[in-house]
PDB file of C-alpha atoms in Angstrom:
ATOM      1  CA  MET A 658      -7.408   1.184  -2.666  1.00 85.00           C
ATOM      2  CA  LYS A 659      -4.298   3.071  -1.991  1.00 87.00           C
ATOM      3  CA  PRO A 660      -0.777   1.598  -2.553  1.00 87.00           C
ATOM      4  CA  ILE A 661       0.963  -0.219   0.259  1.00 86.00           C
ATOM      5  CA  ASN A 662       3.367   1.585   2.478  1.00 85.00           C
ATOM      6  CA  ILE A 663       6.130  -0.871   3.121  1.00 78.00           C
ATOM      7  CA  SER A 664       7.311   0.671   6.457  1.00 80.00           C
ATOM      8  CA  GLN A 665       3.871   0.796   7.933  1.00 86.00           C
ATOM      9  CA  ASP A 666       1.656  -1.823   6.185  1.00 93.00           C
ATOM     10  CA  ILE A 667       3.647  -5.126   6.776  1.00 96.00           C
ATOM     11  CA  VAL A 668       3.218  -6.494  10.230  1.00 97.00           C
ATOM     12  CA  SER A 669       3.945  -9.804  11.919  1.00 97.00           C
ATOM     13  CA  LEU A 670       1.029 -11.921  13.100  1.00 97.00           C
ATOM     14  CA  SER A 671       2.060 -11.362  16.708  1.00 97.00           C
ATOM     15  CA  ASP A 672       2.007  -7.515  16.194  1.00 97.00           C
ATOM     16  CA  PHE A 673      -1.392  -7.860  14.526  1.00 97.00           C
ATOM     17  CA  LYS A 674      -2.697  -9.926  17.466  1.00 97.00           C
ATOM     18  CA  ASN A 675      -1.532  -7.259  19.970  1.00 97.00           C
ATOM     19  CA  LYS A 676      -2.887  -4.323  18.019  1.00 97.00           C
ATOM     20  CA  ALA A 677      -5.778  -5.818  15.953  1.00 97.00           C
ATOM     21  CA  SER A 678      -8.325  -3.195  16.839  1.00 97.00           C
ATOM     22  CA  ARG A 679      -6.141  -0.222  15.980  1.00 96.00           C
ATOM     23  CA  MET A 680      -4.933  -1.872  12.776  1.00 96.00           C
ATOM     24  CA  LEU A 681      -8.413  -2.716  11.645  1.00 96.00           C
ATOM     25  CA  HIS A 682      -9.410   0.915  12.089  1.00 96.00           C
ATOM     26  CA  GLU A 683      -6.357   2.087  10.164  1.00 94.00           C
ATOM     27  CA  VAL A 684      -7.073  -0.306   7.246  1.00 96.00           C
ATOM     28  CA  LYS A 685     -10.620   1.024   7.066  1.00 95.00           C
ATOM     29  CA  SER A 686      -9.741   4.689   7.240  1.00 95.00           C
ATOM     30  CA  SER A 687      -6.566   4.662   5.143  1.00 94.00           C
ATOM     31  CA  HIS A 688      -7.747   2.281   2.454  1.00 94.00           C
ATOM     32  CA  ARG A 689      -4.255   0.781   2.318  1.00 95.00           C
ATOM     33  CA  PRO A 690      -3.941  -2.952   2.553  1.00 96.00           C
ATOM     34  CA  LEU A 691      -2.149  -4.595   5.508  1.00 97.00           C
ATOM     35  CA  VAL A 692       0.215  -7.493   4.849  1.00 97.00           C
ATOM     36  CA  ILE A 693       0.375  -9.937   7.817  1.00 98.00           C
ATOM     37  CA  THR A 694       3.487 -12.120   7.948  1.00 97.00           C
ATOM     38  CA  GLN A 695       4.006 -15.381   9.656  1.00 97.00           C
ATOM     39  CA  ASN A 696       7.476 -16.760  10.165  1.00 97.00           C
ATOM     40  CA  GLY A 697       8.836 -13.917   8.104  1.00 94.00           C
ATOM     41  CA  LYS A 698       6.665 -14.679   5.027  1.00 96.00           C
ATOM     42  CA  ALA A 699       3.462 -13.037   3.768  1.00 96.00           C
ATOM     43  CA  ALA A 700       0.506 -15.070   5.136  1.00 97.00           C
ATOM     44  CA  ALA A 701      -2.539 -12.888   4.583  1.00 97.00           C
ATOM     45  CA  VAL A 702      -3.546  -9.436   3.238  1.00 97.00           C
ATOM     46  CA  LEU A 703      -6.208  -7.447   5.084  1.00 97.00           C
ATOM     47  CA  ILE A 704      -8.337  -4.836   3.173  1.00 97.00           C
ATOM     48  CA  SER A 705     -11.369  -2.835   4.076  1.00 96.00           C
ATOM     49  CA  PRO A 706     -14.876  -4.095   3.167  1.00 95.00           C
ATOM     50  CA  SER A 707     -15.408  -1.257   0.754  1.00 94.00           C
ATOM     51  CA  ASP A 708     -12.037  -2.067  -0.962  1.00 95.00           C
ATOM     52  CA  PHE A 709     -13.016  -5.743  -1.139  1.00 96.00           C
ATOM     53  CA  ASP A 710     -16.354  -4.744  -2.720  1.00 97.00           C
ATOM     54  CA  LEU A 711     -14.570  -2.575  -5.248  1.00 95.00           C
ATOM     55  CA  LEU A 712     -12.079  -5.396  -6.195  1.00 95.00           C
ATOM     56  CA  THR A 713     -14.889  -7.855  -6.492  1.00 97.00           C
ATOM     57  CA  GLU A 714     -16.901  -5.532  -8.746  1.00 98.00           C
ATOM     58  CA  GLN A 715     -13.838  -4.848 -10.900  1.00 97.00           C
ATOM     59  CA  ALA A 716     -13.204  -8.605 -11.200  1.00 97.00           C
ATOM     60  CA  ARG A 717     -16.760  -9.187 -12.314  1.00 98.00           C
ATOM     61  CA  PHE A 718     -16.465  -6.463 -14.881  1.00 97.00           C
ATOM     62  CA  VAL A 719     -13.297  -7.834 -16.335  1.00 97.00           C
ATOM     63  CA  ASP A 720     -14.763 -11.319 -16.461  1.00 97.00           C
ATOM     64  CA  ALA A 721     -17.898 -10.059 -18.325  1.00 97.00           C
ATOM     65  CA  VAL A 722     -15.713  -8.243 -20.878  1.00 97.00           C
ATOM     66  CA  GLN A 723     -13.592 -11.369 -21.308  1.00 97.00           C
ATOM     67  CA  ARG A 724     -16.691 -13.519 -21.910  1.00 97.00           C
ATOM     68  CA  GLY A 725     -17.957 -10.962 -24.426  1.00 95.00           C
ATOM     69  CA  LEU A 726     -14.615 -10.946 -26.297  1.00 96.00           C
ATOM     70  CA  THR A 727     -14.690 -14.801 -26.283  1.00 96.00           C
ATOM     71  CA  ASP A 728     -18.229 -14.723 -27.725  1.00 95.00           C
ATOM     72  CA  VAL A 729     -17.159 -12.401 -30.507  1.00 94.00           C
ATOM     73  CA  GLN A 730     -14.219 -14.615 -31.327  1.00 96.00           C
ATOM     74  CA  ASN A 731     -16.289 -17.720 -31.451  1.00 96.00           C
ATOM     75  CA  GLY A 732     -18.930 -16.060 -33.543  1.00 93.00           C
ATOM     76  CA  ARG A 733     -21.634 -16.040 -30.902  1.00 93.00           C
ATOM     77  CA  VAL A 734     -23.123 -12.739 -31.864  1.00 93.00           C
ATOM     78  CA  ILE A 735     -26.416 -11.449 -33.298  1.00 91.00           C
ATOM     79  CA  SER A 736     -26.992  -8.562 -35.593  1.00 89.00           C
ATOM     80  CA  ASP A 737     -28.541  -5.230 -34.603  1.00 91.00           C
ATOM     81  CA  GLU A 738     -31.676  -6.157 -36.611  1.00 92.00           C
ATOM     82  CA  ASP A 739     -32.124  -9.525 -34.776  1.00 90.00           C
ATOM     83  CA  LEU A 740     -31.560  -7.754 -31.436  1.00 88.00           C
ATOM     84  CA  ASP A 741     -34.203  -5.189 -32.291  1.00 91.00           C
ATOM     85  CA  LYS A 742     -36.628  -8.010 -33.120  1.00 89.00           C
ATOM     86  CA  GLU A 743     -35.873  -9.834 -29.774  1.00 86.00           C
ATOM     87  CA  LEU A 744     -36.413  -6.631 -27.806  1.00 87.00           C
TER      88      LEU A 744
END
């Protein structure tokens, strides 16, 4: 996902409603998120499906690493020899 371009990637909800099709195409092709505001405050962030998949995969990876580190800290590990026996 590319970084946000402040001058182009923050739009009001009314602008989004009026130009939704074009903006959806732009998000998909540019891989830049679109911040949608409501009453002058950020209300939503729109990203492409492929960028969502990437973020989801990265989050799952980070979670798996964190769980592994927690297992090591809590002594929930097995030796290489025991692993070889199990396999």
